[in-house]
Amino acid sequence: MSTDYSNNAEESPEPRKAEVKGCIPSWLQGTLLRNGPGIFSLGDTSYSHWFDGMAIMNSFAIKDGEVTHRSRFLRGDTYKANMAANRIVVSEMGTMAYPDPSKNFIFKAITFLNHTVPDFTDNGASNFIKYGNDFYATSETNYIRKIDPVTLETLDKVDYLKYLPVNLVSSHPHYDKEGNTYNMGTSIAEKGKTKYTLFKVPAVTEKDKNSSEKWAPALKSSEVVCTVPCRSLLTPSYYHSFGMTDNYFIFIEQPFKLDILKMATAYMRGVNWASCLKFCPDESTLIHLIDRKTCKVLETKYYTGAMVVYHHVNAFEDDGHVIFDVIAYSDTSLYNMFYLSKLKEGFHDESYSKPSYKRFVLPVHSDKGVAVGEDLVKLKYTTASAVKEKEGKLMCQAEVFCAGFELPRINYDFNGKKHRFVYGNCVEESALAKEIAKFDTKTKERIFWSEENCLPSEPVFIPRPNAESEDDGVVLVSVINKNPGQLCFILFLDGKTFKEVARAYVDAKLPKDMHGFFIPQGN
């Protein structure tokens, strides 16, 4: 089963009814959006890295037991400029775009300046974010694109920098029960300082809903919650997500860093921006615990060994401790695996370092009077530790739950609360999953789903209204079907048993994607 991930996707903008086999639960009403790269070559130019491809959005509208599918390319400025030139003219993280040799000196000079102080792409191919009542396609730059979640049309371009001093922004925000959104961004050398900015975008009020004023992005009402100075001024840490509980935010400042000076000269040196990311395995990882009430970082310094984290699973509080789960790598080989030249080599890569599902525990109570060398973790159900060192540092060791598990999703009603079940991709042999699993953090057991020649996406859990248990709901998975003559499909699994309850065959080729977002009907 070989798959060429450099093939350009085709869009299907008109709604097409899927063929449903089995029975979709009557309570499941809403739309699953999925996002990922879809165009990898234009004219005689090609992207080097899979993450760089121009975004294609897929929607699966579920209503009264039926599924309607459509897909569209994200038609942002990047898409328009590339299409007009019939070549890649906007640089991405892993692919630099160089001017046509026939262009004049002034054009080349302007291109050079745009790369010295990078004006980033608006190719939001990573995820979807909800701010207020609006939905946006996002990557991790300062640009996001508003989209119509029904038609998938591309709407306004929004620049974070008009509202917040952030050049790079996470594509995994958090939402509270009131509808507020919390996210993090990096301010590069703002007023000579590089810092991490945690911000809140308030929910839309009734007054805003009824306002006759011209549309304005919800970011206009954004508030800075807290700023954290960067450990090293010119090399801020890369991060893809963060943790949140009722009373705390958890931010991991890992020794995986972006070298700003190298980034400014990357274009001139003929290398991509991704080459300016460096992993420092001899450095420790610093964990920041931010108090949501005081908006300040706790004085206690929590450390662990060098690791690379893309995805937080969840975080919660228990008896004076903050517990958080992450998917952690020992190096940065994951990014390199997604260069298209590597993906063509197939599923097996000797350099692949599989991730571990880790649980960390941070004692919040004071360590005064505690001897150096003593473990401050007092919870009986975990082997995670936090040992006091000199100068009041706490060295944290994680409990390892399992290996080869990624793209974790929980019942989001349990976000910030103690959870038991996690759904994700099995990535034992490669970052390309052929199997998905439900993991039980209590028993450490996994239940699996796979099918011959089928490639499942990140699973998304939807709780049943008035659910009686954490796993009472349905798991939605987009599946690429490589079996000859068979269609791709959306899979519906029972959240408890992980058994199939239905599938909806889609009359379109589904591309490999990144992340998904479910919008309940009427939301």
XYZ file of C-alpha atoms in Angstrom:
523
model
C 0.000 0.000 0.000
C 2.004 2.959 -1.242
C 0.751 6.523 -0.970
C 2.235 9.511 -2.770
C 1.716 12.375 -0.332
C 2.965 14.913 -2.884
C -0.101 14.464 -5.119
C -2.315 17.556 -5.334
C -5.790 17.165 -3.867
C -8.995 18.008 -5.751
C -11.709 20.139 -4.191
C -15.444 19.314 -4.230
C -17.123 22.634 -3.351
C -20.671 21.423 -4.116
C -22.288 19.370 -1.328
C -22.418 15.636 -2.028
C -24.469 13.179 -0.011
C -22.449 10.286 1.392
C -23.623 6.657 1.364
C -24.229 5.644 4.995
C -23.798 2.053 6.154
C -24.951 1.301 9.690
C -26.825 3.696 11.959
C -25.596 7.146 12.935
C -26.983 8.062 16.399
C -29.996 10.393 16.056
C -28.550 12.821 18.662
C -25.417 13.442 16.580
C -26.151 16.661 14.672
C -23.431 19.069 13.543
C -20.431 19.529 11.270
C -16.967 18.018 11.433
C -14.354 20.282 9.843
C -10.926 18.891 8.925
C -7.907 20.831 7.738
C -4.578 19.970 6.156
C -2.230 20.591 3.242
C -3.587 19.815 -0.226
C -1.529 21.406 -3.024
C 2.176 20.501 -3.212
C 3.255 21.589 -6.696
C 2.550 24.496 -9.042
C 4.031 24.849 -12.499
C 7.650 23.703 -12.228
C 7.878 24.378 -8.470
C 7.166 22.042 -5.545
C 7.038 22.297 -1.787
C 9.768 20.432 0.066
C 7.762 19.704 3.218
C 4.301 18.180 3.626
C 3.278 20.775 6.274
C 3.893 23.547 3.681
C 1.244 22.448 1.169
C -1.602 24.872 0.463
C -4.598 24.172 2.698
C -7.654 22.161 1.749
C -10.647 22.130 4.105
C -13.136 19.266 4.314
C -16.546 19.422 5.978
C -18.870 16.572 6.916
C -22.339 17.861 7.834
C -24.254 15.290 9.907
C -28.005 15.667 10.126
C -30.817 13.177 10.795
C -28.583 10.168 10.148
C -27.219 11.511 6.863
C -23.799 12.955 5.955
C -23.047 15.625 3.353
C -19.457 16.246 2.282
C -17.761 19.168 0.583
C -14.190 20.474 0.318
C -12.510 23.702 -0.727
C -9.020 25.105 -0.955
C -8.311 27.969 1.432
C -8.195 30.926 -0.952
C -5.978 33.267 1.032
C -3.385 35.727 -0.244
C -0.807 32.914 -0.416
C -3.072 30.786 -2.603
C -3.965 33.718 -4.876
C -0.356 34.856 -5.334
C 0.896 31.349 -6.076
C -1.955 30.616 -8.493
C -1.525 33.924 -10.348
C 2.175 33.224 -10.875
C 1.662 29.468 -11.480
C 4.623 28.910 -9.200
C 5.318 29.015 -5.462
C 6.062 32.666 -4.672
C 5.262 32.732 -0.929
C 7.716 31.019 1.412
C 6.628 28.465 4.003
C 8.519 27.077 7.005
C 10.176 24.223 5.115
C 10.199 25.709 1.604
C 11.785 29.011 0.535
C 10.309 30.657 -2.566
C 12.881 32.365 -4.759
C 12.016 34.961 -7.426
C 11.693 34.049 -11.062
C 15.159 34.524 -12.668
C 13.547 36.828 -15.243
C 12.475 39.351 -12.558
C 14.336 42.636 -12.274
C 16.716 43.757 -9.521
C 14.102 45.854 -7.654
C 11.678 42.938 -7.452
C 14.462 40.713 -6.106
C 15.471 43.366 -3.553
C 11.882 43.636 -2.258
C 11.679 39.823 -2.012
C 14.921 39.819 -0.034
C 13.636 42.455 2.422
C 10.373 40.526 2.923
C 12.429 37.562 4.078
C 14.802 39.483 6.358
C 11.828 40.643 8.423
C 9.523 37.785 7.467
C 5.999 38.626 6.368
C 4.539 35.219 6.955
C 2.069 33.159 4.968
C -1.696 33.094 5.573
C -1.832 29.451 4.482
C -3.755 28.142 7.522
C -3.406 24.392 6.956
C -3.030 23.174 10.539
C -6.312 23.580 12.430
C -9.484 25.607 13.023
C -9.948 28.114 15.843
C -13.150 29.652 17.154
C -12.905 33.265 18.345
C -16.235 34.727 19.414
C -18.781 33.412 16.908
C -16.259 33.187 14.064
C -14.220 30.288 12.744
C -10.706 30.615 11.358
C -8.297 28.408 9.444
C -4.926 28.685 11.152
C -1.311 27.631 11.016
C 1.126 29.209 13.493
C 1.898 32.595 11.943
C 0.382 35.995 12.789
C -2.244 35.569 10.039
C -5.513 33.630 10.258
C -8.351 33.435 7.710
C -11.998 33.633 8.642
C -14.035 30.945 6.914
C -17.700 30.146 6.436
C -18.052 26.801 8.254
C -21.053 25.833 6.084
C -19.800 26.638 2.558
C -16.045 26.636 3.407
C -15.645 29.933 1.581
C -12.563 31.951 2.538
C -13.445 35.311 4.111
C -11.461 38.050 5.887
C -7.748 37.922 6.606
C -6.975 38.809 10.230
C -3.539 39.866 11.474
C -2.921 39.150 15.170
C -0.345 41.964 15.219
C -3.114 44.548 14.843
C -4.494 43.484 18.232
C -1.662 41.741 20.103
C 2.144 41.811 19.968
C 2.508 38.206 18.722
C 4.453 37.052 15.646
C 3.796 33.330 16.108
C 0.630 31.864 17.649
C -0.332 28.337 18.746
C -2.981 26.572 16.664
C -4.306 24.710 19.740
C -6.228 27.161 21.949
C -8.433 26.322 24.928
C -12.120 27.146 25.433
C -13.976 27.559 28.719
C -17.654 26.867 29.461
C -18.562 30.554 28.930
C -17.206 30.526 25.375
C -13.994 32.458 26.045
C -10.921 31.380 24.080
C -7.384 31.310 25.533
C -4.282 31.124 23.364
C -0.533 31.773 23.411
C 1.781 33.634 21.079
C 5.450 34.602 20.897
C 6.437 38.268 20.690
C 9.769 38.461 18.885
C 11.973 41.309 20.130
C 9.060 43.618 20.945
C 10.670 46.672 22.640
C 13.920 44.721 22.657
C 12.383 41.796 24.562
C 11.297 38.371 23.407
C 8.426 36.947 25.423
C 5.503 34.557 25.431
C 2.070 36.180 25.621
C -0.978 34.379 26.973
C -4.197 36.058 25.866
C -7.959 35.732 26.187
C -10.553 36.390 23.495
C -13.901 36.972 25.264
C -17.099 35.234 24.215
C -19.523 37.300 22.143
C -22.063 39.109 24.330
C -25.748 39.562 23.517
C -24.994 43.236 22.865
C -22.319 42.274 20.315
C -24.695 39.806 18.656
C -27.366 42.467 18.209
C -24.948 45.187 17.124
C -25.567 46.656 13.695
C -21.934 47.770 13.416
C -19.723 46.457 10.618
C -18.131 43.073 11.324
C -14.998 43.251 13.429
C -12.889 40.281 14.524
C -13.399 39.069 18.098
C -9.645 39.645 18.532
C -10.506 43.337 18.781
C -11.661 42.591 22.353
C -8.647 40.405 23.221
C -6.910 40.850 26.577
C -3.352 39.940 27.563
C -3.595 37.577 30.545
C 0.099 37.174 31.279
C 3.538 37.488 29.689
C 6.484 35.163 30.363
C 9.992 36.420 29.494
C 11.952 34.135 27.204
C 14.884 32.282 28.819
C 17.126 33.391 25.962
C 16.386 36.673 24.168
C 17.134 35.612 20.587
C 16.092 31.958 20.752
C 12.469 31.568 21.912
C 11.136 28.040 22.388
C 8.889 26.467 19.798
C 5.539 25.178 21.104
C 2.396 23.862 19.465
C 0.022 23.704 22.453
C -0.251 24.373 26.193
C -2.281 23.158 29.184
C -5.154 24.677 31.177
C -6.965 23.776 34.414
C -9.561 25.712 36.431
C -6.835 27.683 38.223
C -3.665 27.349 36.150
C -2.084 27.465 32.706
C 0.847 25.145 31.973
C 3.480 26.315 29.501
C 6.478 24.142 28.565
C 9.560 26.143 27.572
C 11.443 23.348 25.855
C 15.012 23.342 24.471
C 13.618 23.249 20.922
C 14.268 26.812 19.814
C 13.907 29.234 16.948
C 17.113 31.167 16.249
C 15.893 34.649 15.281
C 19.227 35.856 13.875
C 19.579 32.790 11.687
C 15.991 33.280 10.562
C 16.767 36.843 9.416
C 19.596 35.575 7.201
C 18.041 32.269 6.062
C 16.893 33.571 2.683
C 20.304 35.085 1.917
C 21.995 31.820 2.923
C 19.694 29.775 0.693
C 18.190 27.689 3.511
C 14.629 27.350 4.804
C 13.295 28.816 8.059
C 12.869 25.325 9.524
C 16.668 24.966 9.508
C 16.736 27.800 12.075
C 14.990 25.568 14.631
C 17.527 23.894 16.895
C 17.219 21.243 19.568
C 19.588 21.507 22.545
C 19.522 18.014 24.155
C 21.940 19.053 26.926
C 19.555 21.729 28.213
C 16.686 21.148 30.615
C 13.010 21.808 29.935
C 11.474 24.573 32.068
C 7.808 24.195 33.019
C 5.910 27.396 33.850
C 2.824 27.241 36.037
C 0.712 30.393 35.665
C -1.931 31.266 38.274
C -5.150 32.251 36.465
C -6.315 34.420 39.391
C -3.136 36.478 39.899
C -2.033 36.205 36.215
C 1.504 35.567 37.481
C 3.984 32.730 37.030
C 4.512 30.734 40.224
C 7.915 31.340 41.804
C 8.638 27.617 42.042
C 10.905 26.523 39.172
C 9.863 23.184 37.708
C 12.368 21.402 35.475
C 12.624 18.136 33.588
C 15.032 16.666 31.054
C 15.239 17.766 27.422
C 12.132 16.797 25.445
C 10.070 17.939 22.488
C 6.312 18.260 22.969
C 3.808 19.132 20.251
C 0.569 18.014 21.886
C -0.740 18.374 25.410
C -3.385 15.756 26.240
C -5.063 17.375 29.266
C -4.336 18.864 32.697
C -6.184 18.807 36.027
C -5.752 19.549 39.733
C -5.783 17.169 42.685
C -4.982 17.811 46.349
C -2.447 20.597 45.919
C -0.957 19.219 42.679
C -1.302 20.155 39.008
C -1.185 17.038 36.828
C -0.628 17.355 33.084
C -0.287 14.770 30.310
C 1.734 15.278 27.116
C 3.019 13.366 24.116
C 6.820 13.748 24.317
C 9.701 13.004 21.948
C 13.391 12.630 22.765
C 14.478 14.537 19.635
C 13.175 16.524 16.641
C 13.239 13.780 14.004
C 9.433 13.981 13.634
C 9.564 17.215 11.596
C 12.194 15.782 9.249
C 10.048 12.720 8.594
C 7.499 14.925 6.824
C 9.821 16.183 4.101
C 8.095 14.885 0.972
C 11.267 13.126 -0.172
C 11.146 11.133 3.092
C 7.413 10.379 2.875
C 7.982 8.783 -0.546
C 10.200 6.223 1.168
C 7.108 4.789 2.877
C 6.185 3.785 6.395
C 9.553 2.658 7.753
C 12.223 5.168 8.697
C 15.230 4.133 10.757
C 15.591 7.641 12.195
C 12.035 7.666 13.586
C 11.909 8.233 17.320
C 8.483 7.218 18.608
C 6.804 9.397 21.226
C 5.856 8.558 24.805
C 2.617 9.440 26.566
C 3.896 11.054 29.789
C 2.229 12.300 32.962
C 3.917 15.074 34.992
C 2.871 16.183 38.482
C 3.658 19.666 39.822
C 3.214 20.175 43.591
C 1.763 23.654 44.115
C 2.179 23.835 47.897
C 5.276 25.458 49.419
C 8.454 23.391 49.688
C 9.723 25.371 52.698
C 10.964 22.993 55.344
C 11.311 20.182 52.790
C 14.804 18.664 52.601
C 16.833 18.624 49.377
C 16.317 15.235 47.717
C 12.749 14.775 48.960
C 9.889 14.006 46.559
C 7.022 16.484 46.988
C 4.445 14.431 45.043
C 1.999 12.924 47.529
C -0.515 11.328 45.133
C -0.802 7.551 45.407
C -2.020 6.802 41.877
C 1.060 7.999 39.961
C 4.783 7.233 39.910
C 5.583 10.778 38.689
C 7.933 12.655 41.020
C 9.074 16.219 41.772
C 12.309 16.136 43.798
C 13.604 19.230 45.550
C 17.046 20.390 44.455
C 19.270 23.221 45.608
C 18.025 26.790 45.094
C 14.438 25.559 45.440
C 14.255 23.913 42.018
C 11.975 20.912 41.571
C 13.252 18.247 39.176
C 10.218 16.486 37.703
C 10.216 12.928 36.383
C 7.187 11.730 34.438
C 5.207 8.547 34.667
C 5.292 6.936 31.208
C 1.897 5.527 30.253
C 2.645 4.070 26.822
C 4.682 4.612 23.662
C 3.749 5.202 20.032
C 0.605 7.308 20.613
C -0.102 10.716 19.004
C -2.801 13.227 18.019
C -4.541 12.776 21.402
C -8.162 13.838 21.851
C -10.324 13.643 24.977
C -13.955 14.313 25.808
C -13.509 18.116 25.875
C -16.150 18.397 28.622
C -13.329 16.999 30.799
C -10.772 19.566 29.669
C -9.035 20.881 32.812
C -10.642 18.099 34.863
C -9.475 14.605 35.758
C -9.939 12.423 32.675
C -9.630 8.701 32.137
C -9.916 8.071 28.397
C -7.845 9.361 25.479
C -8.313 8.662 21.762
C -5.406 8.896 19.327
C -3.276 7.532 16.495
C -0.944 4.562 16.903
C 2.477 5.597 15.636
C 4.673 2.667 16.701
C 6.599 2.281 13.439
C 6.130 5.648 11.785
C 4.405 9.017 12.166
C 1.917 7.752 9.567
C -0.823 5.904 11.442
C -2.497 2.742 10.185
C -4.409 2.245 13.434
C -6.211 4.280 16.105
C -6.721 3.464 19.770
C -8.684 4.295 22.890
C -6.330 4.477 25.880
C -7.468 3.997 29.486
C -5.209 5.986 31.845
C -6.471 3.968 34.830
C -5.924 0.411 33.575
C -3.267 1.395 30.959
C -5.154 -0.750 28.435
C -5.752 0.104 24.788
C -8.561 -0.899 22.417
C -7.740 -0.642 18.700
C -9.439 -0.057 15.356
C -7.813 -0.698 12.009
C -8.749 -1.974 8.581
C -6.586 -3.328 5.791
C -5.202 -0.596 3.486
C -6.944 2.186 5.440
C -5.257 5.283 6.912
C -7.224 6.904 9.775
C -7.023 10.564 10.782
C -6.888 12.042 14.270
C -10.029 10.772 16.085
C -12.477 13.369 17.440
C -14.739 12.461 20.384
C -18.282 13.906 20.538
C -20.106 13.424 23.875
C -23.749 12.372 23.867
C -26.078 15.028 25.339
C -26.697 14.207 29.030
C -23.960 11.574 28.835
C -23.806 9.139 31.756
C -20.047 8.551 31.572
C -16.888 10.186 30.204
C -16.765 7.864 27.173
C -20.513 8.000 26.429
C -20.430 9.365 22.895
C -19.133 8.818 19.371
C -15.638 9.009 17.877
C -15.407 10.479 14.356
C -12.508 9.502 12.092
C -11.781 10.490 8.506
C -10.364 7.428 6.707
C -8.334 7.290 3.480
C -9.252 4.019 1.771
C -6.470 2.567 -0.406
C -8.381 -0.581 -1.363
C -8.874 -0.627 -5.164
C -12.311 0.571 -6.267
C -13.380 1.540 -2.735
C -14.329 5.001 -1.478
C -12.878 6.941 1.448
C -15.199 7.263 4.425
C -16.069 8.889 7.737
C -16.037 6.299 10.501
C -18.368 6.431 13.520
C -17.128 4.452 16.531
C -18.885 3.898 19.853
C -16.905 5.866 22.450
C -17.209 3.091 25.059
C -16.645 -0.118 23.071
C -14.647 1.420 20.180
C -16.766 -0.721 17.856
C -18.038 0.640 14.542
C -21.637 1.892 14.556
C -21.640 3.416 11.063
C -19.558 4.682 8.185
C -20.341 7.192 5.464
C -18.673 6.621 2.075
C -17.658 9.912 0.454
C -17.608 10.394 -3.322
C -14.257 12.183 -3.225
C -10.624 11.415 -2.483
C -9.861 12.469 1.077
C -6.336 13.823 1.606
C -4.188 13.135 4.655
C -4.983 15.964 7.059
C -3.855 17.390 10.402
C -6.581 18.441 12.844
C -10.363 18.570 13.107
C -13.041 20.643 14.839
C -16.636 19.607 15.518
C -19.358 22.281 15.508
C -22.603 21.093 17.166
C -25.774 22.051 15.283
C -26.980 25.514 16.250
C -23.569 26.603 17.573
